[in-house]
Amino acid sequence: MPARNPETPSGKISPVGLETSALERELAALGVPERQLRMRSSQIRHWLYVRGARDLAEMTDLPLALREVLGGRLTLERPTVVCEQCSADGTRKWLLQFADGQKVETVFIPEEDRGALCVSSQVGCTLSCRFCHTGTMPLVRNLSAAEILAQILVARDRLGEWPATRPGRRLTNVVLMGMGEPLFNYDNVLAALRVMVDPDGLGFSKRRVTVSTSGVVPKIDQLGRDLPVALAISLHAVRDELRDQLVPLNRKWNIASLLDACRRYPIRRRITFEYVMLRGVNDSDADARELVRLLHDIPAKVNLIPFNPWPGAPFECSSNNRIRAFAAIVEAGGIAAPIRTPRGRDILAACGQLRTEAERRRRTAAAAAA
Ligand code: SAH
Ligand code: SF4
């Protein structure tokens, strides 16, 4: 089913994320002659994704009369940036608010030669992994394709990276690792991914776009058929009894079935396995050895993520020595196991801390009133 962008209360829709055919249908409905559809839709897409237009008035190669007609149906409005925080290490976090008042966070993490934007796919998350702050948010809704892509557009606005073709861009990679489970919002995520990797869209290479999932097995297969971008799996445990506890989705698709899906996934590049280090829970030498055994026949890389504590979290982070010892065993088994340096800790931008400021404040106020 093709994804649809929702209408605003005034009956307008965002053209961002619409497939070319859907955009052309909209244009035809607005009276654009058949023979012009292809040209007009490609002009509009260029303005949206390469030039970063925020207003139809900028699209100066469209006749004024057409821009006026389009303005009755299309809106290019960005979500509001409610809050912008810059960390001492260059990490930047934006709290974005959509038309219905819902908010998500988007984080830009610069490195020397590249920069990744961590994009949210849902408001909150229906899964409730025990170590994850997002999973404790009460409100959940899917983001539309336009809302997923808008996070990239806003980041380019804020980083001053239009037109997107200019050399030396800092935003080079996108990871769907923010709030939400992307594969539980499959249609909208797929529509957004198509625009991300389209050379006439946002133009990211497929290798530089990563979907992170806690393990929705049938959708991993579907993604492999539809658009095999880079894949990250939130593994976090090597035994089902423990993973059932940490990542409740494991009760539906266990470790063996998840790893089978990884073996079927049609990319040659390595799959990243995320492993959050929880003191005394999943960080023993035996766990590390079992991880090596499980992954021995999968082209894999393991990202060891120091657990990021949040108020009331039932875990602590493993000690640095423990993490290093764990990494050494995995590396000795022939699997790269970088330890992720926490970034943007001073602005609470690290993974698993993506909850909206407003929600945080509401909770604090409620706690104070109790
Ligand atoms: N729902 C998807 C993508 C979003 S979660 C998924 O689970 O993969 C993105 C990553 O942040 C996951 O690897 C998740 O396990 C990790 N994460 C969540 N809470 C964390 C915490 N408190 N500390 C460190 N990493 C955390
Ligand atoms: Fe959802 Fe991912 Fe957090 Fe689990 S780790 S609750 S799947 S966002």
Short mmCIF file of C-alpha atoms and ligand atoms in Angstrom, two decimals:
data_model
loop_
_atom_site.label_atom_id
_atom_site.label_comp_id
_atom_site.label_asym_id
_atom_site.label_seq_id
_atom_site.Cartn_x
_atom_site.Cartn_y
_atom_site.Cartn_z
CA MET A 1 0.00 0.00 0.00
CA PRO A 2 1.52 3.34 -0.97
CA ALA A 3 2.10 5.68 1.94
CA ARG A 4 -0.07 8.78 2.13
CA ASN A 5 0.67 12.05 3.80
CA PRO A 6 -2.12 13.28 6.06
CA GLU A 7 -4.07 16.46 5.24
CA THR A 8 -3.67 19.49 7.47
CA PRO A 9 -6.86 20.95 8.99
CA SER A 10 -6.97 23.33 6.01
CA GLY A 11 -7.03 20.37 3.62
CA LYS A 12 -3.46 20.74 2.39
CA ILE A 13 -0.84 18.02 2.07
CA SER A 14 2.91 18.00 2.05
CA PRO A 15 4.41 16.95 -1.29
CA VAL A 16 7.49 15.69 0.57
CA GLY A 17 7.78 11.91 0.32
CA LEU A 18 5.12 11.50 -2.36
CA GLU A 19 6.14 9.10 -5.08
CA THR A 20 6.48 10.75 -8.48
CA SER A 21 3.27 9.09 -9.64
CA ALA A 22 1.35 10.37 -6.60
CA LEU A 23 2.75 13.86 -7.05
CA GLU A 24 1.76 13.79 -10.71
CA ARG A 25 -1.75 12.71 -9.75
CA GLU A 26 -2.01 15.69 -7.41
CA LEU A 27 -0.77 17.99 -10.15
CA ALA A 28 -3.20 16.54 -12.69
CA ALA A 29 -6.06 17.06 -10.23
CA LEU A 30 -5.00 20.70 -9.98
CA GLY A 31 -5.27 21.07 -13.74
CA VAL A 32 -1.65 20.66 -14.87
CA PRO A 33 -1.84 19.34 -18.46
CA GLU A 34 -0.80 15.74 -18.97
CA ARG A 35 2.20 16.61 -21.19
CA GLN A 36 3.66 18.86 -18.47
CA LEU A 37 3.28 16.47 -15.55
CA ARG A 38 6.70 14.88 -15.79
CA MET A 39 8.52 18.19 -16.08
CA ARG A 40 6.56 19.92 -13.32
CA SER A 41 6.93 17.08 -10.85
CA SER A 42 10.66 16.90 -11.45
CA GLN A 43 11.00 20.68 -11.02
CA ILE A 44 9.10 20.50 -7.74
CA ARG A 45 11.15 17.58 -6.46
CA HIS A 46 14.34 19.43 -7.29
CA TRP A 47 13.16 22.41 -5.24
CA LEU A 48 12.14 20.20 -2.34
CA TYR A 49 15.14 17.93 -2.05
CA VAL A 50 18.07 19.69 -3.67
CA ARG A 51 17.29 23.34 -3.03
CA GLY A 52 15.43 22.91 0.25
CA ALA A 53 12.57 25.23 -0.71
CA ARG A 54 10.35 26.18 2.21
CA ASP A 55 7.83 28.13 0.19
CA LEU A 56 6.26 27.62 -3.22
CA ALA A 57 7.20 31.22 -4.02
CA GLU A 58 10.83 30.11 -4.25
CA MET A 59 10.03 27.83 -7.19
CA THR A 60 10.68 30.58 -9.69
CA ASP A 61 10.84 28.31 -12.72
CA LEU A 62 7.16 27.47 -12.24
CA PRO A 63 4.69 29.97 -13.70
CA LEU A 64 3.22 32.26 -11.06
CA ALA A 65 -0.31 31.12 -11.86
CA LEU A 66 0.69 27.51 -11.28
CA ARG A 67 2.37 28.34 -7.99
CA GLU A 68 -0.85 29.98 -6.87
CA VAL A 69 -2.93 26.94 -7.76
CA LEU A 70 -0.44 24.64 -6.04
CA GLY A 71 -0.60 26.82 -2.95
CA GLY A 72 -4.26 25.89 -2.52
CA ARG A 73 -3.36 22.23 -2.10
CA LEU A 74 0.30 21.85 -1.15
CA THR A 75 2.10 23.04 1.95
CA LEU A 76 5.87 23.13 2.38
CA GLU A 77 5.72 24.08 6.01
CA ARG A 78 8.41 22.51 8.17
CA PRO A 79 7.73 21.22 11.65
CA THR A 80 8.48 23.86 14.28
CA VAL A 81 11.88 23.66 15.93
CA VAL A 82 10.80 23.92 19.56
CA CYS A 83 14.26 23.57 20.97
CA GLU A 84 17.76 23.32 19.59
CA GLN A 85 20.70 22.17 21.69
CA CYS A 86 24.34 22.08 20.70
CA SER A 87 26.75 19.89 22.62
CA ALA A 88 30.34 20.82 23.31
CA ASP A 89 31.35 17.89 21.06
CA GLY A 90 29.40 19.23 18.08
CA THR A 91 26.36 17.00 18.48
CA ARG A 92 23.14 18.87 17.83
CA LYS A 93 19.68 17.93 18.91
CA TRP A 94 16.41 19.35 17.70
CA LEU A 95 13.00 18.91 19.26
CA LEU A 96 10.48 19.18 16.44
CA GLN A 97 6.77 19.75 16.76
CA PHE A 98 4.30 18.69 14.08
CA ALA A 99 0.98 20.30 13.18
CA ASP A 100 -0.94 18.15 15.70
CA GLY A 101 1.36 19.15 18.56
CA GLN A 102 3.24 15.83 18.72
CA LYS A 103 6.98 16.06 19.08
CA VAL A 104 10.03 14.02 18.17
CA GLU A 105 13.75 14.45 18.53
CA THR A 106 16.37 14.38 15.80
CA VAL A 107 20.07 14.27 16.53
CA PHE A 108 23.04 15.18 14.32
CA ILE A 109 26.30 13.49 15.23
CA PRO A 110 29.31 14.89 13.35
CA GLU A 111 32.51 12.94 12.92
CA GLU A 112 35.71 13.96 11.24
CA ASP A 113 34.87 12.99 7.69
CA ARG A 114 31.12 12.43 7.88
CA GLY A 115 28.04 13.09 9.93
CA ALA A 116 25.02 10.99 10.78
CA LEU A 117 21.53 12.21 11.40
CA CYS A 118 19.59 10.04 13.81
CA VAL A 119 15.98 10.21 12.65
CA SER A 120 12.80 9.20 14.48
CA SER A 121 10.13 7.06 12.84
CA GLN A 122 7.38 7.23 15.46
CA VAL A 123 6.27 9.41 18.34
CA GLY A 124 7.16 7.07 21.21
CA CYS A 125 7.37 3.33 20.58
CA THR A 126 4.86 0.51 21.06
CA LEU A 127 7.63 -1.83 22.15
CA SER A 128 8.93 -1.54 25.64
CA CYS A 129 12.52 -2.61 25.80
CA ARG A 130 13.45 -2.44 29.46
CA PHE A 131 16.55 -0.26 29.05
CA CYS A 132 15.01 2.25 26.63
CA HIS A 133 13.55 5.57 27.63
CA THR A 134 11.51 5.99 24.44
CA GLY A 135 9.70 2.74 25.23
CA THR A 136 8.25 4.30 28.38
CA MET A 137 6.46 7.10 26.52
CA PRO A 138 2.72 6.76 26.80
CA LEU A 139 1.77 8.35 23.50
CA VAL A 140 2.53 6.63 20.24
CA ARG A 141 1.78 7.43 16.66
CA ASN A 142 3.43 6.74 13.34
CA LEU A 143 5.18 9.54 11.53
CA SER A 144 4.18 10.13 7.92
CA ALA A 145 6.80 9.92 5.19
CA ALA A 146 6.77 13.73 5.07
CA GLU A 147 7.44 13.92 8.81
CA ILE A 148 10.30 11.45 8.63
CA LEU A 149 11.90 13.33 5.73
CA ALA A 150 11.21 16.72 7.30
CA GLN A 151 13.76 15.84 9.98
CA ILE A 152 16.44 15.69 7.29
CA LEU A 153 15.24 18.91 5.68
CA VAL A 154 15.29 20.76 9.01
CA ALA A 155 18.79 19.45 9.73
CA ARG A 156 19.98 20.75 6.35
CA ASP A 157 18.29 24.11 7.11
CA ARG A 158 20.04 24.36 10.45
CA LEU A 159 23.40 23.18 9.17
CA GLY A 160 23.16 25.58 6.23
CA GLU A 161 23.54 22.77 3.70
CA TRP A 162 21.39 23.88 0.77
CA PRO A 163 21.73 23.23 -2.06
CA ALA A 164 22.30 19.64 -1.07
CA THR A 165 24.67 19.07 -3.98
CA ARG A 166 27.35 21.40 -2.68
CA PRO A 167 30.63 19.75 -1.74
CA GLY A 168 31.79 19.37 1.85
CA ARG A 169 28.37 18.60 3.28
CA ARG A 170 28.51 17.44 6.85
CA LEU A 171 25.26 15.48 6.82
CA THR A 172 26.30 12.36 4.89
CA ASN A 173 24.51 9.49 6.62
CA VAL A 174 21.03 8.82 7.95
CA VAL A 175 20.23 6.28 10.65
CA LEU A 176 16.67 5.42 11.62
CA MET A 177 17.68 5.00 15.21
CA GLY A 178 15.75 7.74 16.93
CA MET A 179 12.39 7.32 18.56
CA GLY A 180 10.25 4.41 17.45
CA GLU A 181 10.50 1.06 15.71
CA PRO A 182 10.85 1.86 11.99
CA LEU A 183 9.63 -1.53 10.80
CA PHE A 184 6.36 -1.06 12.68
CA ASN A 185 5.74 1.96 10.44
CA TYR A 186 6.78 0.15 7.32
CA ASP A 187 4.92 1.90 4.51
CA ASN A 188 5.83 5.41 5.59
CA VAL A 189 9.43 4.44 6.35
CA LEU A 190 9.77 2.78 2.94
CA ALA A 191 8.37 5.84 1.15
CA ALA A 192 10.83 8.02 3.07
CA LEU A 193 13.75 5.68 2.32
CA ARG A 194 12.93 5.80 -1.40
CA VAL A 195 13.29 9.57 -1.40
CA MET A 196 16.49 9.39 0.68
CA VAL A 197 18.26 7.12 -1.81
CA ASP A 198 16.74 8.55 -5.01
CA PRO A 199 19.46 10.39 -6.97
CA ASP A 200 16.75 12.91 -7.91
CA GLY A 201 15.56 12.99 -4.32
CA LEU A 202 17.83 13.50 -1.33
CA GLY A 203 20.53 11.49 -3.06
CA PHE A 204 22.06 9.52 -0.19
CA SER A 205 23.82 6.33 -1.17
CA LYS A 206 22.09 3.14 -0.02
CA ARG A 207 25.12 2.28 2.05
CA ARG A 208 24.76 5.48 4.01
CA VAL A 209 21.18 4.94 5.09
CA THR A 210 20.62 2.51 7.96
CA VAL A 211 17.44 1.07 9.40
CA SER A 212 17.75 -0.08 13.00
CA THR A 213 15.26 -2.63 14.26
CA SER A 214 14.63 -4.57 17.40
CA GLY A 215 13.77 -7.54 15.18
CA VAL A 216 10.52 -7.46 13.19
CA VAL A 217 11.47 -10.53 11.17
CA PRO A 218 8.87 -10.47 8.34
CA LYS A 219 9.56 -6.80 7.71
CA ILE A 220 13.31 -7.37 7.56
CA ASP A 221 12.58 -9.79 4.70
CA GLN A 222 10.27 -7.30 3.07
CA LEU A 223 12.85 -4.52 3.32
CA GLY A 224 15.35 -6.89 1.74
CA ARG A 225 12.99 -7.26 -1.22
CA ASP A 226 11.86 -3.63 -1.45
CA LEU A 227 14.98 -1.59 -0.72
CA PRO A 228 17.94 -3.27 0.99
CA VAL A 229 19.56 -0.36 2.77
CA ALA A 230 22.09 -0.94 5.55
CA LEU A 231 20.70 -2.85 8.51
CA ALA A 232 21.31 -2.60 12.25
CA ILE A 233 19.85 -5.13 14.65
CA SER A 234 19.30 -4.30 18.30
CA LEU A 235 20.41 -7.63 19.73
CA HIS A 236 21.43 -6.86 23.34
CA ALA A 237 21.34 -10.47 24.53
CA VAL A 238 22.57 -13.85 23.34
CA ARG A 239 20.10 -16.10 25.14
CA ASP A 240 16.34 -16.09 24.55
CA GLU A 241 15.44 -16.09 28.26
CA LEU A 242 17.31 -12.83 28.74
CA ARG A 243 16.35 -11.26 25.42
CA ASP A 244 12.69 -12.04 26.18
CA GLN A 245 13.10 -9.77 29.18
CA LEU A 246 15.16 -6.99 27.63
CA VAL A 247 13.54 -6.86 24.19
CA PRO A 248 10.00 -8.23 24.61
CA LEU A 249 9.58 -8.55 20.83
CA ASN A 250 11.90 -11.56 21.19
CA ARG A 251 8.94 -13.57 22.47
CA LYS A 252 7.47 -13.27 19.00
CA TRP A 253 10.66 -13.63 16.93
CA ASN A 254 13.46 -15.26 18.85
CA ILE A 255 17.18 -14.95 18.35
CA ALA A 256 17.44 -17.88 15.95
CA SER A 257 14.67 -16.58 13.68
CA LEU A 258 16.12 -13.07 13.81
CA LEU A 259 19.58 -14.27 12.80
CA ASP A 260 18.05 -16.35 9.99
CA ALA A 261 16.44 -13.17 8.66
CA CYS A 262 19.87 -11.54 8.79
CA ARG A 263 21.37 -14.39 6.79
CA ARG A 264 18.66 -13.91 4.17
CA TYR A 265 19.12 -10.15 3.97
CA PRO A 266 20.46 -9.46 0.48
CA ILE A 267 23.41 -7.15 1.09
CA ARG A 268 27.05 -7.99 1.02
CA ARG A 269 27.96 -5.36 3.53
CA ARG A 270 28.18 -6.18 7.19
CA ILE A 271 25.11 -6.02 9.38
CA THR A 272 25.58 -4.02 12.57
CA PHE A 273 24.51 -5.64 15.82
CA GLU A 274 23.81 -3.17 18.59
CA TYR A 275 24.60 -4.43 22.06
CA VAL A 276 23.90 -2.19 25.03
CA MET A 277 26.21 -2.99 27.93
CA LEU A 278 24.26 -3.66 31.14
CA ARG A 279 26.24 -4.32 34.29
CA GLY A 280 25.92 -7.89 35.50
CA VAL A 281 23.12 -8.59 33.04
CA ASN A 282 24.50 -9.30 29.56
CA ASP A 283 28.19 -8.42 29.88
CA SER A 284 30.01 -11.62 30.94
CA ASP A 285 32.85 -13.33 29.10
CA ALA A 286 30.49 -16.22 28.40
CA ASP A 287 28.04 -13.78 26.78
CA ALA A 288 30.83 -12.44 24.57
CA ARG A 289 31.87 -15.93 23.50
CA GLU A 290 28.28 -16.89 22.74
CA LEU A 291 27.93 -13.71 20.67
CA VAL A 292 30.90 -14.78 18.56
CA ARG A 293 29.37 -18.21 18.11
CA LEU A 294 25.98 -16.82 17.09
CA LEU A 295 27.43 -14.44 14.53
CA HIS A 296 30.15 -16.68 13.11
CA ASP A 297 28.43 -17.15 9.74
CA ILE A 298 27.00 -13.65 9.32
CA PRO A 299 29.04 -10.71 7.97
CA ALA A 300 28.73 -8.73 11.16
CA LYS A 301 30.02 -5.84 13.17
CA VAL A 302 29.07 -5.38 16.81
CA ASN A 303 28.51 -1.92 18.25
CA LEU A 304 28.99 -1.98 22.00
CA ILE A 305 26.88 0.81 23.44
CA PRO A 306 27.53 1.95 27.00
CA PHE A 307 24.10 1.96 28.65
CA ASN A 308 22.77 5.46 29.06
CA PRO A 309 21.07 5.75 32.39
CA TRP A 310 17.82 7.66 32.74
CA PRO A 311 15.86 8.45 35.91
CA GLY A 312 14.27 5.27 37.23
CA ALA A 313 16.09 2.96 34.80
CA PRO A 314 16.43 -0.55 36.25
CA PHE A 315 20.02 -0.99 34.99
CA GLU A 316 23.52 0.35 35.33
CA CYS A 317 26.19 0.60 32.69
CA SER A 318 28.98 -1.99 32.72
CA SER A 319 32.37 -0.73 33.87
CA ASN A 320 34.84 0.45 31.24
CA ASN A 321 37.09 -2.49 32.01
CA ARG A 322 34.24 -4.93 31.56
CA ILE A 323 33.26 -3.36 28.23
CA ARG A 324 36.88 -3.52 27.04
CA ALA A 325 37.22 -7.16 28.09
CA PHE A 326 33.97 -8.01 26.31
CA ALA A 327 35.12 -6.18 23.18
CA ALA A 328 38.45 -8.02 23.25
CA ILE A 329 36.74 -11.43 23.22
CA VAL A 330 34.48 -10.46 20.33
CA GLU A 331 37.41 -9.02 18.39
CA ALA A 332 39.47 -12.16 19.05
CA GLY A 333 36.57 -14.07 17.50
CA GLY A 334 37.14 -12.11 14.30
CA ILE A 335 34.28 -9.65 14.63
CA ALA A 336 34.85 -5.90 14.81
CA ALA A 337 33.46 -4.61 18.10
CA PRO A 338 33.94 -0.87 18.44
CA ILE A 339 32.85 0.68 21.71
CA ARG A 340 30.58 3.56 20.91
CA THR A 341 31.69 6.76 22.56
CA PRO A 342 28.69 8.43 24.07
CA ARG A 343 28.09 11.66 22.17
CA GLY A 344 26.24 14.72 23.28
CA ARG A 345 25.83 13.50 26.83
CA ASP A 346 25.66 17.08 28.06
CA ILE A 347 22.50 17.62 26.03
CA LEU A 348 21.01 14.16 26.68
CA ALA A 349 21.31 13.36 23.01
CA ALA A 350 22.59 9.83 23.40
CA CYS A 351 20.61 6.90 22.18
CA GLY A 352 17.78 5.72 24.32
CA GLN A 353 17.35 9.16 25.80
CA LEU A 354 15.18 10.40 23.04
CA ARG A 355 12.07 11.54 24.79
CA THR A 356 10.65 14.93 24.30
CA GLU A 357 11.59 17.73 26.64
CA ALA A 358 7.92 18.50 27.13
CA GLU A 359 7.26 14.98 28.31
CA ARG A 360 10.23 15.17 30.63
CA ARG A 361 8.99 18.41 32.10
CA ARG A 362 5.44 17.09 32.47
CA ARG A 363 6.73 14.11 34.42
CA THR A 364 8.90 16.25 36.64
CA ALA A 365 5.97 18.53 37.37
CA ALA A 366 3.72 15.56 38.12
CA ALA A 367 6.34 14.08 40.43
CA ALA A 368 6.74 17.39 42.24
CA ALA A 369 2.99 17.71 42.70
CA ALA A 370 2.63 14.18 44.08
N1 SAH B 1 13.53 0.79 17.65
C1 SAH B 1 14.73 0.63 16.91
C2 SAH B 1 15.45 1.93 16.63
C3 SAH B 1 15.47 2.92 17.76
S1 SAH B 1 16.33 2.43 19.23
C4 SAH B 1 15.66 -0.35 17.62
O1 SAH B 1 15.36 -0.75 18.73
O2 SAH B 1 16.63 -0.72 16.98
C5 SAH B 1 17.99 2.84 18.75
C6 SAH B 1 19.09 2.20 19.57
O3 SAH B 1 19.22 2.82 20.85
C7 SAH B 1 18.88 0.74 19.82
O4 SAH B 1 20.01 -0.02 19.51
C8 SAH B 1 18.57 0.73 21.26
O5 SAH B 1 18.78 -0.49 21.78
C9 SAH B 1 19.47 1.80 21.80
N2 SAH B 1 19.14 2.23 23.16
C10 SAH B 1 17.92 2.36 23.67
N3 SAH B 1 17.98 2.75 24.97
C11 SAH B 1 19.28 2.89 25.28
C12 SAH B 1 19.98 3.28 26.46
N4 SAH B 1 19.34 3.63 27.57
N5 SAH B 1 21.33 3.32 26.42
C13 SAH B 1 21.98 2.99 25.29
N6 SAH B 1 21.37 2.60 24.15
C14 SAH B 1 20.03 2.55 24.13
FE1 SF4 B 2 11.34 0.88 20.83
FE2 SF4 B 2 13.89 0.58 19.95
FE3 SF4 B 2 13.38 1.65 22.38
FE4 SF4 B 2 12.94 -0.94 21.98
S1 SF4 B 2 14.92 0.12 21.88
S2 SF4 B 2 11.53 0.49 23.03
S3 SF4 B 2 12.20 -0.96 19.88
S4 SF4 B 2 12.81 2.52 20.40
#
